[in-house]
């Protein structure tokens, strides 16, 4: 449990981040006998610490370091310093994720081929496909205990789901269920079944939801091969004269800098921090940032086309009771350009507590139009829209030299403009979402703007050719053979599905590759 | 904040006897603002009591919920009664009163129709003062656990075993 590696031990794999990508990779490598030091910027919070209180949990868990925003997205106006809502803690954003675990559809691995040229979009096919990913998805679903796979029953539907399902069926949708969720519907893997707490986003106090914080991390530590160093925020990655990385400089809880030597470095800091670390690691050999010969580091930032729809009814719903997102409609997820856009979207149940509803229903709104909506809170049902957004080179994470973080490093700026395809898809989804609630008697419906990003993707993307991206089919940097990207940053395109399952599947596959190459002496 | 007029040494009658009306809803006296009916009273140390009354009225006009008592709005803005916050608040309230005068009213508190007060607020919607007060209310008002039951929200559920046996799927009207 208390394995410690020396700072000058240059035989270890250093992983930056312990979320879906980093936490899974750490355990999978440790299980294969590889020595791992995982640097986690946040502290270790476990279910006993989690709080059923939206703002208290937000303060406890969120990544709140200095960030700036630009572009025409509304988040830049309403939440200028909070482009993304992600977690800074052991377990990363698997602490607060909703649990939706959907595979990419086969065509989504080949977006450029399937959708053709889309003006203004920097579309590219992934260098891997559905057949290759199939066994890794299966491994991820088994690891995470995904409902409606492996013979695991679906979760029971809560009130919010029942409204959603009735509306979907009234509209003629056929693919509606409580969804494939990494939340136990029955005891599994030493964790109990969901007790319908209703605070999935605040950390699951009952352990029913899969999170690396209390599955992968302790399993890896139990092997004696994994040391998780908490409150250790990675600052820059350093390299030797040959251009191979040799360690990571991090700040400990007291702000003291250390360098952990490494044989291999894997970056999994989520798609804002991952490119920031690479960009901040510039050197004479890599003047534009580490692994950035293509100029694609930080670019093609995707956040999924999102939005929400809330409906108010003449009778109570009490949507906050029970699992937050156990309700998914797949009928609009396919690619059908006759709808006026390429790609597709999922509709998923969503509820917010009163405090967050006040903050997110109509940010900046006030007066009776706003308050009369909240007056209907008890009678409200809610859904989230999540669809494929177009990668654009100009949507990017860059360094803001005018704003420094607590370590004196340039803060990340997140620039985002919707692509016309994103707008067309969102408008379609708003119409369908509102129709679902109107079909079961909603008296008022609200198409609600996107929240700060929870799905951050694409800023160190996977590509067949070095000129088009940052990493190859294994997540290995085109330019630096012992540097890997292990989180959603490597996504070539975003697909319509919530990304965590794919991040986990890619991490298992990457661990298998790294362990094999290390054993062969080729890494 | 006291729920009744229980300032040390003062009965409700004595407190109200030492106060004057501020707008339709409030009474103010030396160092305090109170409900017209004496249901609650709040001391102020850095803001003029009338200014605090104005802030409470403004808070209600920004997020009007007729089922919420003034006391919740008072709790939401009482943090501005501090040495750091008070000067900017006094300046903002002076601008608010000046705007009310421009609309033909004696002051913001003396603007009796909500519609007219909202017009005044719309005119200063982009000011730092308005945005500070509005943004502060999002958490200051809606994150008060005592407010939640008014909206039906049930808050923390873990200590009660979640909703598995407490109605997570009890909707009956579909």
XYZ file of C-alpha atoms in Angstrom:
697
model
C 0.000 0.000 0.000
C 2.689 2.452 0.957
C 5.034 1.757 -1.931
C 7.440 4.663 -2.442
C 9.711 5.228 -5.373
C 12.780 7.469 -5.317
C 12.723 10.728 -7.256
C 15.811 9.561 -9.151
C 14.356 6.148 -10.011
C 14.415 6.431 -13.780
C 12.816 3.045 -14.328
C 9.279 4.097 -13.476
C 6.413 5.142 -15.670
C 5.164 8.537 -14.506
C 1.483 9.167 -15.098
C 0.089 12.680 -14.745
C -3.482 12.418 -13.491
C -5.550 9.651 -11.893
C -8.918 9.962 -13.631
C -10.560 7.700 -16.187
C -7.416 7.606 -18.329
C -4.580 7.980 -15.830
C -6.165 6.009 -12.999
C -7.061 3.106 -15.253
C -3.645 3.121 -16.920
C -1.911 3.197 -13.522
C -3.730 0.100 -12.326
C -3.437 -1.782 -15.600
C 0.321 -1.166 -15.717
C 0.731 -2.090 -12.051
C -1.173 -5.337 -12.641
C 1.310 -6.125 -15.422
C 4.271 -5.611 -13.082
C 5.253 -2.142 -14.290
C 6.430 0.319 -11.629
C 4.305 3.464 -11.683
C 4.362 6.860 -9.995
C 1.061 8.658 -10.500
C 1.119 12.395 -9.872
C -2.240 13.717 -8.771
C -2.742 17.476 -8.479
C -5.590 17.101 -6.005
C -6.049 15.369 -2.688
C -7.604 12.023 -1.912
C -11.316 12.268 -1.271
C -13.308 9.102 -0.779
C -17.043 8.421 -0.463
C -16.938 9.018 3.266
C -15.829 12.593 2.496
C -18.274 13.327 -0.293
C -21.109 15.687 0.588
C -24.698 15.671 -0.653
C -24.561 19.414 -1.211
C -23.957 20.899 -4.634
C -21.910 23.974 -3.775
C -19.988 22.374 -0.922
C -19.065 19.477 -3.206
C -18.176 21.891 -5.988
C -15.705 23.656 -3.717
C -14.378 20.369 -2.356
C -13.771 18.658 -5.687
C -13.542 21.086 -8.596
C -10.506 22.203 -10.558
C -10.536 25.925 -9.723
C -7.055 27.036 -10.839
C -6.862 30.208 -12.907
C -8.293 29.790 -16.411
C -9.539 32.245 -18.997
C -11.978 31.999 -21.897
C -12.566 33.591 -25.262
C -14.749 33.052 -28.295
C -18.440 33.337 -28.991
C -19.641 30.490 -26.745
C -21.907 31.680 -23.987
C -19.774 30.055 -21.285
C -17.148 32.746 -21.974
C -19.665 35.351 -20.879
C -21.490 33.557 -18.078
C -18.612 31.589 -16.552
C -15.548 33.458 -17.817
C -13.165 31.857 -15.333
C -14.718 28.388 -15.404
C -14.620 26.954 -18.939
C -14.840 23.419 -17.621
C -16.371 21.680 -14.647
C -13.903 18.911 -13.864
C -12.443 17.422 -10.711
C -9.110 17.991 -8.970
C -8.786 14.942 -6.744
C -7.602 11.352 -6.814
C -9.980 9.753 -9.296
C -10.220 12.903 -11.382
C -13.531 13.478 -13.055
C -14.634 9.882 -12.459
C -15.536 11.218 -9.007
C -18.316 13.411 -10.374
C -19.160 11.784 -13.696
C -22.700 10.584 -14.323
C -21.787 7.030 -15.276
C -23.140 6.871 -18.844
C -21.043 4.238 -20.662
C -21.814 4.020 -24.365
C -19.587 2.636 -27.087
C -18.830 4.700 -30.159
C -20.885 3.639 -33.160
C -18.646 2.011 -35.792
C -18.936 4.889 -38.277
C -17.853 7.408 -35.654
C -14.277 6.102 -35.777
C -14.246 7.238 -39.408
C -15.863 10.665 -39.252
C -13.961 12.186 -42.184
C -14.831 9.274 -44.452
C -18.441 9.069 -43.290
C -19.285 12.760 -43.183
C -17.072 13.891 -46.052
C -15.650 17.381 -46.185
C -17.368 19.760 -43.768
C -16.357 23.371 -44.340
C -14.501 24.837 -41.384
C -14.127 21.484 -39.662
C -10.779 19.751 -39.219
C -12.274 16.272 -39.487
C -10.021 13.238 -39.533
C -10.528 9.485 -39.283
C -9.188 7.759 -36.202
C -6.300 5.432 -37.073
C -8.191 2.662 -35.241
C -11.666 1.222 -35.734
C -14.579 -0.521 -34.062
C -13.274 -4.048 -34.661
C -9.944 -3.262 -33.090
C -11.628 -1.592 -30.104
C -14.210 -4.306 -29.514
C -12.209 -6.410 -27.014
C -11.011 -3.303 -25.174
C -14.573 -2.044 -24.856
C -15.551 -5.466 -23.533
C -12.753 -5.285 -20.965
C -13.802 -1.779 -19.934
C -17.470 -2.748 -19.587
C -16.543 -5.700 -17.422
C -14.171 -3.634 -15.296
C -16.726 -0.906 -14.755
C -19.732 -3.189 -14.340
C -21.751 -1.433 -17.020
C -25.472 -2.184 -16.807
C -27.141 -3.854 -19.799
C -23.798 -5.528 -20.631
C -22.394 -8.791 -19.274
C -25.862 -9.852 -18.143
C -26.102 -6.975 -15.680
C -29.679 -5.683 -15.391
C -30.505 -2.062 -16.040
C -31.060 0.395 -13.233
C -34.657 0.971 -12.178
C -36.171 4.111 -13.672
C -36.764 7.063 -11.358
C -39.449 9.733 -11.674
C -37.406 11.827 -14.087
C -36.848 8.754 -16.248
C -40.519 7.830 -16.287
C -41.477 11.226 -17.683
C -38.631 10.999 -20.205
C -39.588 7.487 -21.298
C -43.284 8.287 -21.629
C -42.508 11.347 -23.736
C -40.037 9.456 -25.887
C -42.526 6.687 -26.604
C -45.289 9.189 -27.328
C -42.974 10.754 -29.885
C -42.302 7.412 -31.503
C -38.802 6.793 -30.225
C -37.999 3.130 -29.661
C -34.492 3.115 -28.210
C -35.123 4.407 -24.713
C -33.917 2.731 -21.560
C -32.215 3.491 -18.265
C -29.067 3.123 -20.310
C -25.688 1.517 -20.077
C -24.425 2.907 -16.804
C -21.320 2.183 -14.730
C -23.516 2.214 -11.651
C -24.268 -1.059 -9.913
C -27.848 -2.199 -10.302
C -26.894 -5.157 -8.099
C -23.876 -5.748 -5.853
C -20.756 -6.337 -7.918
C -17.005 -6.184 -7.479
C -17.261 -5.536 -3.743
C -19.500 -2.515 -4.244
C -23.217 -2.350 -3.405
C -26.210 -1.539 -5.583
C -27.347 2.027 -6.149
C -29.644 3.386 -3.446
C -30.915 6.297 -5.572
C -29.181 9.075 -3.648
C -29.533 11.614 -6.417
C -26.071 13.132 -5.963
C -24.074 11.384 -8.696
C -22.309 14.656 -9.598
C -21.148 15.260 -6.041
C -19.280 11.959 -5.658
C -21.162 8.718 -5.013
C -21.321 8.194 -1.255
C -22.596 4.641 -1.644
C -19.735 3.357 -3.904
C -22.308 2.094 -6.416
C -20.883 4.237 -9.233
C -17.534 3.229 -10.694
C -14.739 5.701 -10.021
C -11.001 5.124 -10.244
C -10.735 6.745 -6.791
C -11.949 3.592 -5.040
C -11.560 0.862 -7.674
C -8.512 1.179 -9.928
C -6.322 3.204 -7.583
C -6.481 0.940 -4.511
C -6.287 -2.137 -6.754
C -3.097 -0.793 -8.289
C -1.666 0.183 -4.922
C -2.327 -3.319 -3.609
C 0.136 -4.735 -6.130
C 3.021 -2.801 -4.607
C 3.824 -1.415 -8.042
C 1.926 1.859 -7.813
C 2.636 4.969 -5.807
C -0.004 7.697 -6.032
C 1.511 11.013 -5.014
C -1.317 13.315 -3.988
C -1.279 17.114 -4.060
C 1.529 16.817 -6.590
C 0.758 19.097 -9.516
C 2.757 18.444 -12.661
C 4.293 21.618 -14.108
C 6.571 20.638 -16.971
C 7.946 17.511 -18.621
C 11.693 17.516 -19.239
C 13.735 15.695 -21.849
C 17.300 14.651 -22.520
C 19.604 15.767 -25.302
C 18.149 13.120 -27.611
C 14.635 14.436 -27.274
C 13.340 11.608 -25.092
C 11.490 12.650 -21.984
C 13.232 11.815 -18.713
C 11.047 13.147 -15.939
C 8.311 15.421 -14.687
C 8.733 18.514 -12.524
C 5.893 18.906 -10.063
C 4.973 21.085 -7.125
C 4.103 19.385 -3.844
C 1.462 20.525 -1.346
C 3.866 23.185 -0.023
C 4.666 24.459 -3.495
C 8.153 22.930 -3.398
C 9.324 21.711 -6.791
C 10.638 18.170 -7.348
C 11.622 16.240 -10.424
C 10.488 12.627 -10.686
C 12.696 10.810 -13.161
C 10.931 8.520 -15.595
C 11.444 5.881 -18.271
C 8.070 6.718 -19.797
C 5.718 9.662 -19.195
C 1.959 9.429 -19.746
C -0.110 12.604 -19.644
C -3.726 12.343 -18.509
C -4.581 15.720 -17.062
C -7.821 16.206 -19.016
C -7.894 18.098 -22.298
C -7.122 21.522 -20.900
C -4.200 20.644 -18.610
C -2.687 18.014 -20.906
C -1.930 20.458 -23.747
C -1.009 23.169 -21.259
C 1.679 20.944 -19.766
C 2.987 20.129 -23.248
C 2.980 23.802 -24.256
C 4.612 24.879 -20.996
C 7.317 22.220 -21.599
C 8.804 24.077 -24.546
C 12.560 23.995 -24.930
C 15.273 24.720 -27.476
C 14.584 21.339 -29.033
C 10.786 21.794 -28.907
C 10.323 25.554 -29.255
C 6.559 25.374 -29.812
C 5.957 22.940 -26.996
C 6.676 19.280 -26.455
C 5.455 16.973 -29.222
C 4.052 19.953 -31.108
C 5.854 19.750 -34.441
C 2.495 19.564 -36.181
C 1.232 22.649 -34.377
C -1.824 20.637 -33.329
C -1.189 20.612 -29.552
C -4.080 22.436 -27.940
C -6.049 22.624 -31.191
C -9.268 20.850 -32.212
C -10.634 21.308 -28.712
C -14.029 19.640 -28.532
C -16.578 19.828 -25.727
C -19.490 17.930 -27.274
C -22.514 19.699 -28.626
C -24.514 20.060 -25.421
C -27.525 21.784 -23.988
C -30.395 20.872 -21.692
C -34.147 20.882 -21.853
C -36.342 21.240 -18.792
C -40.099 20.858 -18.778
C -42.566 22.001 -16.143
C -45.732 19.997 -15.573
C -48.914 20.634 -13.665
C -48.045 17.916 -11.155
C -44.921 16.966 -9.183
C -42.016 15.077 -10.721
C -39.305 15.450 -8.052
C -36.584 14.832 -10.600
C -33.786 15.094 -8.048
C -34.756 11.782 -6.496
C -32.484 9.015 -7.681
C -29.800 8.382 -10.247
C -28.999 11.574 -12.114
C -28.513 10.275 -15.653
C -30.046 6.783 -15.838
C -32.153 7.442 -18.906
C -30.914 7.462 -22.486
C -32.601 7.843 -25.874
C -30.406 6.537 -28.709
C -32.783 7.216 -31.607
C -31.043 10.414 -32.716
C -27.485 9.123 -32.320
C -27.115 7.886 -35.882
C -25.729 9.817 -38.841
C -28.511 11.149 -41.052
C -27.623 14.330 -42.941
C -31.274 14.827 -43.939
C -31.717 16.327 -40.465
C -29.497 19.200 -41.559
C -26.261 18.201 -39.852
C -23.692 15.431 -39.780
C -23.274 13.131 -36.798
C -25.822 12.522 -34.088
C -26.725 13.072 -30.464
C -27.936 11.275 -27.376
C -30.671 12.495 -25.041
C -30.043 11.643 -21.390
C -31.962 12.377 -18.228
C -30.465 15.057 -16.029
C -31.443 16.698 -12.814
C -29.913 19.504 -10.851
C -30.667 20.422 -7.261
C -32.283 23.770 -6.588
C -28.936 25.543 -5.952
C -27.446 24.480 -9.288
C -30.718 24.962 -11.142
C -30.661 28.591 -10.001
C -27.126 28.946 -11.330
C -27.544 27.122 -14.639
C -31.154 27.393 -15.841
C -30.526 30.778 -17.454
C -27.178 32.167 -16.301
C -27.489 35.887 -15.748
C -31.283 35.725 -15.920
C -33.450 37.473 -13.328
C -36.951 38.770 -12.760
C -40.229 36.909 -12.776
C -39.627 35.033 -16.003
C -36.700 33.406 -14.254
C -38.171 32.993 -10.794
C -41.485 31.618 -11.990
C -39.508 28.827 -13.627
C -37.821 27.994 -10.345
C -41.195 28.176 -8.631
C -42.016 25.121 -10.749
C -38.940 23.240 -9.593
C -40.830 20.402 -7.920
C -42.829 19.826 -11.123
C -39.795 19.896 -13.394
C -38.215 17.151 -15.485
C -34.836 17.511 -17.153
C -32.661 16.082 -19.874
C -29.194 16.693 -21.241
C -28.217 16.744 -24.894
C -24.844 15.339 -25.877
C -23.770 15.092 -29.495
C -20.772 15.107 -31.742
C -19.224 18.531 -32.272
C -16.899 19.409 -35.111
C -13.169 19.656 -34.451
C -11.939 23.097 -35.462
C -8.316 24.191 -35.463
C -9.219 27.562 -34.008
C -10.971 26.030 -31.006
C -7.967 25.646 -28.821
C -6.175 25.707 -25.525
C -3.378 28.256 -25.577
C -1.157 29.815 -22.938
C -2.341 33.120 -21.515
C 0.873 34.910 -20.590
C -1.088 37.707 -18.921
C -2.561 35.398 -16.282
C -0.421 33.138 -14.113
C -1.497 30.204 -11.982
C -0.449 29.741 -8.356
C 2.875 28.310 -9.549
C 3.685 31.266 -11.795
C 2.996 29.387 -15.023
C 0.832 30.855 -17.800
C -2.814 29.923 -17.322
C -4.691 28.117 -20.070
C -7.070 30.098 -22.241
C -9.953 28.132 -23.697
C -11.237 29.516 -26.982
C -14.412 28.095 -28.461
C -16.842 28.985 -31.217
C -19.704 26.724 -32.204
C -19.461 25.287 -35.699
C -22.637 25.766 -37.788
C -23.088 21.989 -37.634
C -23.069 22.183 -33.833
C -25.726 24.907 -33.909
C -27.942 23.008 -36.339
C -27.680 19.845 -34.254
C -28.407 21.693 -31.019
C -31.484 23.348 -32.477
C -32.741 19.979 -33.687
C -32.137 18.468 -30.278
C -33.858 21.359 -28.511
C -36.940 20.846 -30.694
C -36.999 17.103 -30.045
C -36.372 17.520 -26.333
C -39.152 20.054 -25.960
C -41.494 17.846 -28.011
C -40.802 14.920 -25.678
C -42.032 16.880 -22.679
C -44.901 18.507 -24.526
C -46.061 15.035 -25.568
C -46.711 14.228 -21.905
C -48.316 17.525 -20.980
C -45.580 19.998 -20.147
C -46.995 23.468 -19.598
C -43.644 25.218 -20.139
C -40.331 24.092 -21.611
C -36.847 25.567 -21.426
C -34.034 25.041 -23.920
C -31.130 25.739 -21.590
C -27.656 26.779 -22.807
C -24.555 24.598 -22.433
C -22.912 24.442 -19.017
C -19.160 24.711 -18.445
C -17.636 21.760 -20.283
C -17.567 18.366 -18.649
C -16.420 16.527 -21.782
C -13.104 18.032 -22.851
C -11.586 16.315 -25.871
C -9.204 16.402 -28.766
C -6.340 18.732 -27.862
C -3.574 16.168 -28.532
C -5.327 14.104 -31.105
C -4.562 10.704 -32.520
C -3.626 10.615 -36.204
C -2.204 8.233 -38.749
C 0.257 10.842 -39.967
C 2.414 13.056 -37.758
C 1.413 16.179 -39.668
C -2.261 15.817 -38.702
C -2.090 15.270 -34.991
C -0.017 14.744 -31.876
C -0.122 11.022 -31.045
C -0.280 7.778 -32.995
C -2.634 4.804 -32.741
C -1.264 3.931 -29.288
C -1.511 7.440 -27.885
C 2.270 7.676 -28.303
C 3.598 11.095 -29.309
C 4.636 11.131 -32.945
C 7.750 13.078 -32.027
C 8.716 11.579 -28.640
C 8.680 7.799 -28.417
C 8.463 7.535 -24.616
C 5.736 10.151 -24.182
C 2.074 9.120 -24.231
C -1.249 10.906 -23.984
C -3.731 8.805 -22.016
C -6.916 10.824 -21.648
C -9.644 12.297 -23.842
C -7.099 14.672 -25.367
C -6.176 11.908 -27.807
C -9.688 11.784 -29.302
C -9.506 12.381 -33.046
C -13.216 13.136 -33.095
C -15.710 13.190 -30.276
C -18.568 10.933 -31.422
C -21.989 11.370 -29.851
C -21.339 9.293 -26.761
C -20.174 10.266 -23.292
C -16.403 9.720 -23.499
C -15.428 7.924 -20.305
C -15.957 4.342 -21.481
C -13.822 5.013 -24.554
C -11.114 6.693 -22.458
C -11.025 3.630 -20.181
C -10.949 1.212 -23.120
C -8.097 3.148 -24.720
C -6.215 3.198 -21.407
C -6.453 -0.585 -20.988
C -5.243 -1.016 -24.553
C -2.437 1.477 -24.041
C -1.294 -0.261 -20.844
C -1.121 -3.537 -22.716
C 0.991 -1.884 -25.401
C 3.354 -0.053 -23.036
C 3.944 -3.150 -20.881
C 4.645 -5.238 -23.962
C 7.060 -2.692 -25.412
C 8.854 -2.254 -22.092
C 9.263 -6.015 -21.746
C 10.584 -6.172 -25.281
C 13.053 -3.409 -24.484
C 11.711 -1.228 -27.258
C 10.433 1.421 -24.879
C -30.588 38.512 12.348
C -33.091 37.869 15.055
C -36.345 36.156 14.307
C -38.263 38.428 16.626
C -37.518 41.867 17.907
C -35.363 40.507 20.672
C -32.484 42.939 20.658
C -31.036 42.970 24.169
C -32.987 45.300 26.344
C -35.569 46.121 23.717
C -39.029 44.717 23.373
C -40.620 44.531 19.974
C -42.780 47.512 20.879
C -39.769 49.533 22.017
C -37.805 48.641 18.891
C -40.557 49.654 16.523
C -41.081 52.837 18.569
C -37.496 53.782 17.767
C -37.859 53.262 14.028
C -39.352 54.907 10.994
C -40.840 53.430 7.867
C -38.545 52.722 4.925
C -40.652 51.966 1.906
C -43.657 49.738 2.233
C -42.021 46.765 3.900
C -39.352 47.899 6.313
C -38.700 49.899 9.433
C -35.293 51.367 10.121
C -33.753 52.832 13.264
C -30.317 53.511 14.652
C -28.202 50.571 13.518
C -30.997 48.240 12.535
C -33.558 47.364 9.912
C -36.691 45.449 10.812
C -39.744 43.957 9.243
C -42.735 46.246 9.344
C -44.509 43.758 11.577
C -41.445 43.186 13.735
C -41.150 39.573 12.635
C -37.386 39.968 12.272
C -34.716 42.574 12.752
C -31.125 42.863 11.604
C -28.405 45.073 12.958
C -26.065 46.890 10.627
C -22.592 48.134 11.481
C -21.208 49.449 8.205
C -24.178 50.082 5.946
C -26.812 52.676 6.657
C -29.930 50.805 7.834
C -31.934 52.365 5.044
C -29.347 51.148 2.572
C -29.719 47.624 3.899
C -33.487 47.935 3.502
C -32.906 49.057 -0.090
C -30.660 46.064 -0.764
C -33.265 43.681 0.633
C -35.934 45.207 -1.600
C -33.603 45.072 -4.587
C -32.843 41.408 -3.864
C -36.537 40.585 -3.898
C -37.041 42.515 -7.120
C -34.214 40.624 -8.826
C -35.397 37.177 -7.716
C -39.044 37.638 -6.693
C -40.620 34.632 -5.012
C -43.845 35.625 -3.313
C -43.721 32.553 -1.119
C -40.366 33.591 0.392
C -40.367 35.937 3.380
C -38.135 39.020 3.348
C -35.965 37.402 5.956
C -34.429 35.054 3.356
C -33.519 38.012 1.171
C -32.074 39.804 4.189
C -29.884 36.802 4.953
C -28.773 36.715 1.312
C -27.427 40.291 1.354
C -26.279 40.738 4.938
C -22.690 39.921 3.949
C -22.438 43.361 2.347
C -22.520 44.900 5.819
C -18.749 44.740 6.076
C -15.976 47.365 5.991
C -14.777 45.985 2.645
C -18.104 45.776 0.848
C -20.062 48.681 2.303
C -18.520 51.647 0.411
C -19.233 50.166 -3.042
C -22.733 49.179 -1.907
C -23.497 52.672 -0.606
C -22.306 54.115 -3.915
C -24.418 51.655 -5.866
C -27.493 52.353 -3.774
C -26.978 56.097 -4.233
C -26.961 55.513 -7.987
C -30.072 53.359 -7.661
C -31.885 56.112 -5.760
C -30.745 58.680 -8.298
C -32.142 56.481 -11.052
C -35.421 56.227 -9.152
C -35.557 60.011 -8.909
C -34.962 60.163 -12.632
C -38.085 58.030 -12.994
C -40.035 60.484 -10.838
C -39.884 58.626 -7.511
C -38.553 59.883 -4.203
C -36.219 56.907 -3.884
C -35.985 53.227 -4.845
C -37.776 52.196 -1.652
C -40.484 54.726 -2.392
C -41.119 53.275 -5.829
C -44.206 51.308 -5.001
C -44.860 49.152 -8.054
C -42.530 46.251 -8.749
C -42.841 46.969 -12.470
C -41.409 50.452 -11.930
C -38.575 49.171 -9.743
C -37.740 46.547 -12.367
C -37.588 49.296 -15.002
C -35.068 51.122 -12.835
C -33.026 47.949 -12.399
C -33.102 47.200 -16.134
C -31.513 50.586 -16.673
C -28.530 49.637 -14.545
C -28.394 45.947 -15.413
C -24.866 46.191 -16.787
C -23.414 48.050 -13.826
C -20.897 46.299 -11.588
C -23.149 47.041 -8.634
C -26.152 45.285 -10.115
C -24.125 42.334 -11.331
C -22.412 41.933 -7.976
C -25.722 41.860 -6.137
C -27.397 39.572 -8.684
C -24.528 37.092 -8.864
C -24.219 37.033 -5.080
C -27.891 36.185 -4.751
C -27.563 33.046 -6.872
C -25.800 31.364 -3.994
C -26.799 33.775 -1.212
C -30.493 33.115 -1.719
C -30.832 29.699 -3.343
C -28.156 27.972 -1.321
C -29.927 28.581 1.978
C -31.085 25.148 3.163
C -34.084 26.795 4.826
C -35.205 28.033 1.409
C -35.155 24.594 -0.210
C -38.341 23.131 1.309
C -40.286 26.114 -0.015
C -39.475 24.827 -3.515
C -39.955 21.181 -2.575
C -36.254 20.387 -2.819
C -35.251 17.801 -0.244
C -31.483 18.305 -0.035
C -29.154 15.733 1.483
C -30.337 12.137 1.157
C -27.493 9.837 2.190
C -28.299 9.895 5.898
C -31.833 8.800 5.009
C -30.706 5.909 2.839
C -31.295 7.679 -0.447
C -34.633 7.430 -2.202
C -34.638 3.713 -2.998
C -37.352 3.152 -0.395
C -38.503 6.753 -0.270
C -40.229 7.455 -3.519
C -37.586 7.654 -6.251
C -40.169 6.233 -8.675
C -43.420 7.274 -7.025
C -44.784 9.390 -9.854
C -48.441 8.392 -10.263
C -49.942 10.749 -12.818
C -48.278 9.616 -16.038
